[in-house]
């Protein structure tokens, strides 16, 4: 998934202190009591409160968190009691698990973190404790901002090229921002196509940021290679930059991306992000093209000084459909995830994977001491381990969703099943009522071994890969070593051409 959700960053407490983690876990315990849940259910409702001269309409949970963060908030008389109860519950949650209150309070000063925490509390109030936790809105939206792109990548899930005739107008994009704001979405990652080349890019960044939404950008780096433009984007509100680099070798990357000079610009964009001090990551789509240079890619990342490297699952969708032969076998993916776990121990930056099986691998290799509660953060904090089944595994349609250039919603950018249109329905209506999204939130409804796997609550398999290979979004993920039989059957039936080493076109 593109973009780093702010709660996950806040949970990444490197010194072992449990601030937000203990808050979430402690409040979850309290909400397991039906009396507490009944008392606090009213805190999920909206109220308009004053923040100095500004009036902010949000849930009472959000207002209570703002007060705990030190903001001066004035709410109507009828809302004050629910807000007080919420504040007491938050403090009790941290105390219950002996967390670091000062750390939690400092984290809550970030409006995006407050939005994310408020989503969890609203989910607990509305649905009670569920595994994984059901939410009234996603933490993260990946917005395929446009279909226009200046590269021609062989794995592109969008077949990005030119803008489609039905793309949202600026007025419609502003309406989408309003919808996401009202729903309480914490973070938006702008993707594409290439979002930075669209004329509406900076305007939408400003609109999202002004509402306290965490703004991330998934980019090929071509425009951010010019530091001046990256500075403009950061000033507009971009907080996280993720640049795609698919090889440590310039020519190999350029062939994969379809345009000469792409590698140089991508690397320069990352150098600029590091120099400007903006949160950053290198995104690597791992395939047979680059499986033999993982260490070289990590060396490059270390030389640049990036904060994290994210190895993305390849999903055979879009242009990737006709290039499925570059996908990894289950054995190769398993070995990769084990390598990433070990490299994460010795490198000075985070090494992550969007393969949800990374949680299982971390648990197995650490003897149950470490886990990835989402496929963005891995840690050995006891509270993080307690939250793994609470928020863990594939987040498609559960903790994130995607918006297409024309306003259609899908569970994930790699899962092209339309669940609604923002031109026709509200975001909240689609999120809460679509049958497929509801099914994706219940791991016991998964088919095949994924539905009975003992790791299903921390993993759940990649729903996009399941759909791409089996036609069933609830089906088994054939990329997992525990589903090797499924992979073998698919490879045999469709005569998938599995190659040992990728050779660039013209060099066969």
Coordinates of C-alpha atoms in Angstrom, one line a residue:
X1 CA 0.0 0.0 0.0
X2 CA 1.4 3.4 -0.9
X3 CA 1.9 6.0 1.9
X4 CA 2.6 5.6 5.6
X5 CA -0.4 6.0 7.8
X6 CA 0.3 8.3 10.7
X7 CA -0.9 6.0 13.5
X8 CA 1.6 3.4 12.3
X9 CA 4.4 5.9 12.5
X10 CA 3.2 7.0 16.0
X11 CA 3.2 3.3 17.1
X12 CA 6.8 2.9 16.0
X13 CA 8.2 3.7 19.4
X14 CA 11.9 2.8 19.0
X15 CA 12.8 3.2 22.6
X16 CA 10.1 0.7 23.7
X17 CA 7.8 3.3 25.3
X18 CA 4.2 2.5 24.9
X19 CA 2.2 5.7 24.5
X20 CA -0.4 5.5 21.7
X21 CA 0.0 1.7 21.6
X22 CA -1.0 1.4 25.3
X23 CA -3.8 3.9 24.8
X24 CA -5.3 1.9 22.0
X25 CA -4.8 -1.5 23.7
X26 CA -6.1 -0.2 27.1
X27 CA -9.1 1.5 25.6
X28 CA -9.9 -1.7 23.7
X29 CA -10.0 -3.6 27.0
X30 CA -12.3 -1.0 28.5
X31 CA -14.6 -1.0 25.5
X32 CA -14.9 -4.8 26.0
X33 CA -17.1 -3.9 29.0
X34 CA -20.7 -3.3 27.7
X35 CA -21.4 -0.7 30.4
X36 CA -18.4 1.4 29.4
X37 CA -19.3 1.0 25.7
X38 CA -22.8 2.1 26.4
X39 CA -21.6 5.2 28.3
X40 CA -19.2 6.2 25.6
X41 CA -21.3 5.5 22.5
X42 CA -22.4 9.1 22.5
X43 CA -18.8 10.2 22.1
X44 CA -19.0 9.0 18.5
X45 CA -21.5 11.6 17.5
X46 CA -20.5 14.9 15.9
X47 CA -20.5 18.3 17.5
X48 CA -19.3 21.7 16.4
X49 CA -16.8 23.1 18.8
X50 CA -14.6 26.3 18.9
X51 CA -10.8 26.1 18.6
X52 CA -10.1 29.8 19.3
X53 CA -11.7 31.6 16.4
X54 CA -12.2 28.5 14.3
X55 CA -15.3 26.3 14.4
X56 CA -14.6 22.6 13.8
X57 CA -17.2 20.0 13.2
X58 CA -16.0 16.6 14.2
X59 CA -16.7 13.7 16.6
X60 CA -16.7 14.3 20.3
X61 CA -13.8 11.8 20.4
X62 CA -11.7 14.1 18.3
X63 CA -12.6 17.1 20.4
X64 CA -11.7 15.2 23.6
X65 CA -8.3 14.1 22.1
X66 CA -7.6 17.7 21.0
X67 CA -8.2 18.9 24.6
X68 CA -5.8 16.2 25.9
X69 CA -3.3 17.4 23.4
X70 CA -3.4 20.9 25.0
X71 CA -5.8 22.6 22.5
X72 CA -8.3 25.2 23.9
X73 CA -11.6 23.7 22.8
X74 CA -15.0 25.1 23.7
X75 CA -17.9 22.7 23.1
X76 CA -21.7 23.1 23.6
X77 CA -22.9 22.2 27.1
X78 CA -24.6 19.0 26.0
X79 CA -21.4 17.7 24.5
X80 CA -19.1 18.4 27.5
X81 CA -20.1 15.4 29.6
X82 CA -19.4 12.9 26.8
X83 CA -16.1 14.7 26.1
X84 CA -15.1 14.5 29.7
X85 CA -15.9 10.8 29.8
X86 CA -13.8 10.2 26.7
X87 CA -10.8 12.0 28.2
X88 CA -11.0 10.0 31.4
X89 CA -11.2 6.8 29.4
X90 CA -8.2 7.7 27.3
X91 CA -6.2 8.4 30.5
X92 CA -7.4 5.2 32.0
X93 CA -6.4 3.2 28.9
X94 CA -2.8 4.5 29.2
X95 CA -2.7 3.9 32.9
X96 CA -4.1 0.4 32.7
X97 CA -1.2 -0.8 30.6
X98 CA 1.4 1.5 32.3
X99 CA 2.0 3.4 29.1
X100 CA 4.0 6.7 28.7
X101 CA 1.4 9.4 29.0
X102 CA 3.8 12.2 27.9
X103 CA 4.6 10.3 24.7
X104 CA 0.9 9.8 24.0
X105 CA 0.0 13.4 24.7
X106 CA 2.8 14.6 22.4
X107 CA 1.7 12.3 19.6
X108 CA -1.9 13.7 19.9
X109 CA -0.7 17.2 19.1
X110 CA -0.6 16.0 15.4
X111 CA -4.2 16.5 14.0
X112 CA -3.7 13.5 11.7
X113 CA -2.9 11.2 14.6
X114 CA -6.0 12.5 16.4
X115 CA -8.1 11.7 13.4
X116 CA -6.7 8.2 13.2
X117 CA -7.2 7.5 17.0
X118 CA -10.7 9.0 16.8
X119 CA -11.5 6.5 14.0
X120 CA -10.5 3.6 16.3
X121 CA -12.5 4.9 19.2
X122 CA -15.6 5.5 17.0
X123 CA -15.2 2.0 15.7
X124 CA -15.2 0.6 19.2
X125 CA -18.2 2.7 20.2
X126 CA -20.2 1.6 17.1
X127 CA -19.2 -2.0 16.6
X128 CA -17.6 -3.1 19.9
X129 CA -14.4 -5.0 19.9
X130 CA -14.0 -7.0 16.7
X131 CA -11.0 -8.9 15.3
X132 CA -9.8 -7.3 13.1
X133 CA -11.4 -4.0 14.3
X134 CA -14.2 -2.6 12.2
X135 CA -13.9 1.1 11.5
X136 CA -16.4 3.8 10.5
X137 CA -13.9 5.0 7.9
X138 CA -10.5 4.0 6.7
X139 CA -7.2 5.3 8.1
X140 CA -5.8 5.7 4.7
X141 CA -7.1 6.5 1.2
X142 CA -4.9 5.9 -1.8
X143 CA -6.2 8.3 -4.4
X144 CA -5.3 7.5 -8.0
X145 CA -5.4 11.2 -8.8
X146 CA -5.0 10.9 -12.5
X147 CA -4.3 8.3 -15.2
X148 CA -1.8 10.6 -16.9
X149 CA 1.8 9.4 -16.6
X150 CA 5.2 10.2 -18.1
X151 CA 6.6 6.7 -17.7
X152 CA 5.5 3.3 -19.2
X153 CA 6.2 0.8 -16.4
X154 CA 5.6 -2.9 -17.4
X155 CA 3.9 -3.7 -14.1
X156 CA 1.6 -0.6 -13.9
X157 CA -1.7 -1.6 -12.2
X158 CA -3.4 1.4 -13.9
X159 CA -2.0 1.0 -17.4
X160 CA -1.3 4.7 -16.9
X161 CA -0.7 6.8 -20.0
X162 CA -3.1 9.6 -20.8
X163 CA -5.8 11.1 -18.6
X164 CA -9.2 9.4 -19.2
X165 CA -12.1 11.5 -20.5
X166 CA -14.1 10.9 -17.3
X167 CA -11.6 12.1 -14.7
X168 CA -12.9 14.2 -11.9
X169 CA -13.0 18.0 -12.4
X170 CA -11.4 20.3 -9.9
X171 CA -14.8 21.0 -8.4
X172 CA -15.5 17.3 -8.1
X173 CA -12.0 16.7 -6.5
X174 CA -12.8 19.4 -3.9
X175 CA -16.1 17.6 -3.2
X176 CA -14.1 14.4 -2.6
X177 CA -11.8 16.2 -0.1
X178 CA -14.9 17.3 1.8
X179 CA -16.3 13.8 1.8
X180 CA -13.1 12.4 3.2
X181 CA -12.9 15.1 5.8
X182 CA -16.4 14.5 7.0
X183 CA -15.8 10.8 7.2
X184 CA -12.8 11.4 9.4
X185 CA -10.1 9.8 7.1
X186 CA -6.7 10.3 8.7
X187 CA -4.4 10.1 5.7
X188 CA -4.5 10.4 1.9
X189 CA -1.8 9.1 -0.4
X190 CA -1.9 10.7 -3.8
X191 CA -0.9 8.3 -6.5
X192 CA -1.7 7.7 -10.2
X193 CA -0.6 7.7 -12.9
X194 CA 1.8 10.3 -11.8
X195 CA 0.0 12.8 -9.5
X196 CA 2.7 15.5 -9.5
X197 CA 2.3 16.3 -13.2
X198 CA -1.4 17.1 -12.9
X199 CA -2.3 20.8 -12.7
X200 CA -4.6 20.2 -9.7
X201 CA -1.9 18.5 -7.6
X202 CA -0.8 21.4 -5.3
X203 CA -4.3 22.7 -4.9
X204 CA -5.6 19.4 -3.6
X205 CA -2.6 18.9 -1.3
X206 CA -3.4 22.3 0.3
X207 CA -7.0 21.4 0.7
X208 CA -6.3 18.1 2.3
X209 CA -3.6 19.4 4.6
X210 CA -5.7 22.4 5.7
X211 CA -8.2 19.8 7.2
X212 CA -5.5 18.1 9.3
X213 CA -5.3 15.1 6.9
X214 CA -1.9 13.5 6.6
X215 CA -0.8 13.9 2.9
X216 CA 1.6 11.4 1.3
X217 CA 2.7 11.2 -2.3
X218 CA 3.6 8.0 -4.3
X219 CA 5.7 9.2 -7.2
X220 CA 8.2 8.1 -9.9
X221 CA 10.2 11.1 -8.7
X222 CA 10.6 12.9 -12.1
X223 CA 9.2 16.3 -10.8
X224 CA 10.6 16.0 -7.3
X225 CA 14.0 15.7 -8.9
X226 CA 13.8 19.5 -9.0
X227 CA 14.2 20.5 -5.4
X228 CA 12.2 23.7 -5.9
X229 CA 9.1 21.8 -6.8
X230 CA 9.5 19.4 -3.9
X231 CA 9.8 22.5 -1.6
X232 CA 6.5 23.8 -3.0
X233 CA 4.8 20.5 -2.4
X234 CA 6.1 20.3 1.2
X235 CA 5.0 23.9 1.8
X236 CA 1.5 23.0 0.4
X237 CA 1.3 20.2 3.0
X238 CA 3.0 17.0 1.7
X239 CA 4.4 15.2 4.7
X240 CA 5.6 11.9 3.2
X241 CA 7.3 11.2 -0.2
X242 CA 7.6 7.7 -1.5
X243 CA 9.7 7.3 -4.7
X244 CA 9.7 4.1 -6.8
X245 CA 13.2 2.6 -7.5
X246 CA 13.2 -0.9 -9.0
X247 CA 16.9 -1.6 -9.4
X248 CA 20.2 -0.4 -8.2
X249 CA 21.3 -0.4 -11.8
X250 CA 20.2 2.7 -13.8
X251 CA 19.7 1.0 -17.2
X252 CA 17.7 -1.9 -15.6
X253 CA 15.4 0.5 -13.8
X254 CA 14.9 2.6 -16.9
X255 CA 14.0 -0.5 -19.0
X256 CA 11.5 -1.6 -16.4
X257 CA 10.0 1.9 -16.3
X258 CA 10.1 2.4 -20.0
X259 CA 11.9 5.8 -20.2
X260 CA 15.6 6.5 -20.2
X261 CA 16.8 8.7 -17.3
X262 CA 14.1 7.6 -15.0
X263 CA 16.5 6.1 -12.4
X264 CA 18.6 9.3 -12.1
X265 CA 15.5 11.4 -11.4
X266 CA 14.1 9.0 -8.9
X267 CA 17.3 8.8 -7.0
X268 CA 17.7 12.6 -7.1
X269 CA 14.1 13.0 -5.8
X270 CA 15.0 10.8 -2.8
X271 CA 18.2 12.8 -2.2
X272 CA 16.1 16.0 -2.2
X273 CA 13.6 14.6 0.3
X274 CA 16.4 13.6 2.6
X275 CA 18.1 17.0 2.3
X276 CA 14.8 18.8 3.0
X277 CA 14.0 16.6 6.0
X278 CA 10.7 15.4 4.7
X279 CA 9.6 11.9 5.7
X280 CA 10.5 9.6 2.9
X281 CA 10.6 6.0 1.6
X282 CA 12.0 4.1 -1.4
X283 CA 9.3 1.8 -2.9
X284 CA 10.5 -1.3 -4.7
X285 CA 8.2 -3.6 -6.6
X286 CA 10.0 -6.9 -6.1
X287 CA 9.9 -9.4 -9.0
X288 CA 12.2 -11.7 -10.9
X289 CA 13.6 -8.6 -12.4
X290 CA 15.3 -7.5 -9.2
X291 CA 15.1 -10.4 -6.8
X292 CA 18.8 -11.0 -7.2
X293 CA 19.8 -7.4 -6.1
X294 CA 18.0 -6.9 -2.8
X295 CA 21.2 -6.2 -1.0
X296 CA 22.4 -3.8 -3.7
X297 CA 19.1 -1.9 -3.5
X298 CA 19.4 -1.7 0.3
X299 CA 23.0 -0.5 -0.1
X300 CA 21.7 2.3 -2.5
X301 CA 19.0 3.3 0.0
X302 CA 21.6 3.4 2.8
X303 CA 23.9 5.6 0.7
X304 CA 21.1 8.0 -0.1
X305 CA 20.0 8.1 3.6
X306 CA 16.4 7.2 3.2
X307 CA 14.2 6.5 6.2
X308 CA 12.6 3.3 5.0
X309 CA 12.5 0.9 2.1
X310 CA 9.1 -0.7 1.2
X311 CA 9.1 -3.9 -0.9
X312 CA 5.8 -4.1 -2.7
X313 CA 4.1 -7.3 -3.8
X314 CA 3.8 -7.6 -7.5
X315 CA 0.1 -8.0 -8.5
X316 CA -0.7 -9.1 -12.1
X317 CA -3.2 -6.4 -12.8
X318 CA -3.2 -3.7 -15.5
X319 CA 0.0 -4.0 -17.6
X320 CA 1.2 -6.5 -15.0
X321 CA -1.4 -8.9 -16.3
X322 CA 0.5 -9.6 -19.5
X323 CA 3.8 -9.7 -17.6
X324 CA 2.7 -12.1 -14.9
X325 CA 5.8 -14.2 -15.7
X326 CA 7.9 -11.8 -13.6
X327 CA 6.1 -12.7 -10.4
X328 CA 7.8 -14.6 -7.6
X329 CA 7.0 -18.1 -6.6
X330 CA 5.9 -18.8 -3.0
X331 CA 9.3 -20.2 -2.2
X332 CA 11.0 -17.0 -3.6
X333 CA 8.7 -14.8 -1.6
X334 CA 9.2 -16.7 1.6
X335 CA 13.0 -16.5 1.3
X336 CA 12.7 -12.8 0.4
X337 CA 10.6 -12.0 3.6
X338 CA 13.1 -13.9 5.7
X339 CA 15.9 -11.9 4.2
X340 CA 14.1 -8.6 4.8
X341 CA 13.5 -9.6 8.4
X342 CA 17.2 -10.2 8.9
X343 CA 18.3 -7.1 7.0
X344 CA 15.9 -5.0 9.1
X345 CA 18.1 -6.0 12.1
X346 CA 21.3 -4.6 10.7
X347 CA 20.3 -1.7 8.6
X348 CA 20.0 1.9 9.9
X349 CA 16.5 2.3 8.4
X350 CA 13.1 0.5 8.3
X351 CA 12.7 -2.4 5.9
X352 CA 9.0 -3.2 5.2
X353 CA 6.9 -5.2 2.9
X354 CA 3.3 -5.0 1.7
X355 CA 3.1 -8.8 1.6
X356 CA 0.9 -9.5 4.7
X357 CA 2.8 -12.8 5.2
X358 CA 5.6 -10.6 6.6
X359 CA 3.7 -10.7 10.0
X360 CA 3.8 -14.5 10.1
X361 CA 7.5 -14.6 9.1
X362 CA 8.4 -12.0 11.8
X363 CA 6.5 -14.1 14.4
X364 CA 8.2 -17.3 13.3
X365 CA 11.7 -16.0 13.1
X366 CA 11.5 -14.1 16.4
X367 CA 9.9 -16.9 18.3
X368 CA 6.7 -15.0 18.8
X369 CA 8.4 -11.8 20.0
X370 CA 8.0 -9.6 17.0
X371 CA 5.1 -9.0 14.6
X372 CA 4.0 -6.5 11.9
X373 CA 0.6 -5.3 13.1
X374 CA 0.1 -3.9 9.6
X375 CA 2.4 -4.5 6.7
X376 CA 4.1 -1.1 7.4
X377 CA 5.6 -1.5 10.9
X378 CA 7.3 -4.3 12.7
X379 CA 8.1 -4.1 16.4
X380 CA 8.8 -6.0 19.5
X381 CA 6.9 -3.7 21.9
X382 CA 4.4 -5.8 24.0
X383 CA 1.6 -3.5 23.1
X384 CA 2.3 -3.7 19.4
X385 CA 2.1 -7.4 19.7
X386 CA -1.2 -7.1 21.5
X387 CA -2.6 -4.9 18.7
X388 CA -1.5 -7.2 15.9
X389 CA -4.8 -9.0 15.6
X390 CA -6.6 -5.8 16.3
X391 CA -5.4 -3.9 13.2
X392 CA -3.2 -6.4 11.4
X393 CA -2.9 -7.9 8.0
X394 CA -4.2 -7.0 4.6
X395 CA -6.1 -3.7 4.9
X396 CA -8.0 -3.8 1.7
X397 CA -11.5 -2.5 2.3
X398 CA -10.8 -2.5 6.0
X399 CA -8.3 0.1 7.1
X400 CA -7.8 1.6 3.6
X401 CA -9.5 1.9 0.3
X402 CA -8.8 3.4 -3.1
X403 CA -10.4 6.2 -5.2
X404 CA -10.0 6.0 -9.0
X405 CA -9.4 9.1 -11.3
X406 CA -13.2 9.1 -12.1
X407 CA -14.3 8.9 -8.5
X408 CA -15.0 5.2 -8.4
X409 CA -14.1 3.4 -5.2
X410 CA -12.3 0.1 -5.0
X411 CA -11.1 -1.8 -1.9
X412 CA -7.4 -1.4 -3.0
X413 CA -5.6 0.1 -6.0
X414 CA -4.5 -3.4 -6.9
X415 CA -8.1 -4.8 -6.5
X416 CA -10.1 -3.4 -9.5
X417 CA -13.6 -4.2 -8.2
X418 CA -15.9 -1.1 -8.2
X419 CA -17.7 -0.8 -4.8
X420 CA -19.3 2.5 -5.5
X421 CA -19.0 6.0 -7.1
X422 CA -18.4 9.2 -5.3
X423 CA -20.3 10.9 -8.1
X424 CA -23.4 8.9 -7.1
X425 CA -23.1 8.2 -3.3
X426 CA -21.4 9.6 -0.3
X427 CA -18.1 8.1 0.9
X428 CA -19.6 7.0 4.2
X429 CA -22.6 5.3 2.5
X430 CA -20.2 3.3 0.3
X431 CA -17.8 2.4 3.1
X432 CA -20.5 1.2 5.5
X433 CA -23.0 -0.5 3.2
X434 CA -21.1 -2.2 0.4
X435 CA -21.4 -6.0 0.7
X436 CA -17.8 -6.8 -0.5
X437 CA -16.2 -4.3 1.9
X438 CA -18.2 -5.9 4.7
X439 CA -17.0 -9.4 3.7
X440 CA -13.4 -8.2 3.6
X441 CA -13.6 -7.2 7.3
X442 CA -14.4 -10.7 8.4
X443 CA -11.4 -13.0 8.2
X444 CA -13.5 -16.0 9.0
X445 CA -15.3 -15.5 5.6
X446 CA -12.1 -16.1 3.6
X447 CA -12.0 -19.1 1.4
X448 CA -9.5 -21.9 1.2
X449 CA -6.7 -22.2 3.7
X450 CA -6.6 -18.4 4.3
X451 CA -10.0 -18.7 6.1
X452 CA -8.7 -21.3 8.6
X453 CA -5.0 -20.3 8.8
X454 CA -3.9 -19.7 12.4
X455 CA -2.2 -16.5 11.2
X456 CA -5.3 -15.1 9.5
X457 CA -5.9 -12.3 12.0
X458 CA -2.4 -10.9 11.6
X459 CA -2.1 -11.7 7.9
X460 CA -5.2 -12.7 6.0
X461 CA -3.3 -13.0 2.7
X462 CA -3.2 -10.3 -0.1
X463 CA -6.8 -9.9 -1.3
X464 CA -5.6 -8.3 -4.6
X465 CA -3.4 -11.3 -5.4
X466 CA -6.1 -13.7 -4.5
X467 CA -8.5 -11.9 -6.9
X468 CA -5.9 -11.6 -9.7
X469 CA -5.1 -15.3 -9.7
X470 CA -8.4 -17.0 -8.6
X471 CA -11.0 -14.4 -9.6
X472 CA -12.2 -14.5 -5.9
X473 CA -11.3 -11.5 -3.7
X474 CA -12.0 -13.8 -0.7
X475 CA -9.9 -16.7 -2.1
X476 CA -6.5 -18.0 -1.1
X477 CA -3.5 -15.9 -1.7
X478 CA -1.3 -18.1 -4.0
X479 CA 1.8 -16.1 -3.1
X480 CA 2.0 -17.6 0.4
X481 CA 4.1 -20.7 1.0
X482 CA 1.2 -22.2 3.0
X483 CA -0.8 -22.0 -0.3
X484 CA 1.8 -23.5 -2.5
X485 CA -0.6 -26.2 -3.7
X486 CA -2.9 -23.4 -5.0
X487 CA 0.0 -21.7 -6.8
X488 CA 1.1 -25.0 -8.4
X489 CA -2.4 -25.7 -9.7
X490 CA -2.8 -22.2 -11.2
X491 CA 0.7 -22.3 -12.8
X492 CA -0.1 -25.7 -14.3
X493 CA -3.6 -24.8 -15.5
X494 CA -2.7 -21.5 -17.1
X495 CA 0.8 -22.7 -18.1
X496 CA 2.4 -19.7 -16.4
X497 CA 5.8 -19.2 -17.7
X498 CA 8.1 -19.1 -14.7
X499 CA 11.5 -17.8 -15.5
X500 CA 14.7 -18.1 -13.5
X501 CA 16.1 -14.7 -14.5
X502 CA 14.6 -11.8 -16.3
X503 CA 16.3 -10.6 -19.4
X504 CA 15.5 -7.1 -20.7
X505 CA 13.9 -6.8 -24.1
X506 CA 16.5 -6.8 -26.9
X507 CA 19.1 -8.7 -24.8
X508 CA 17.6 -12.2 -25.1

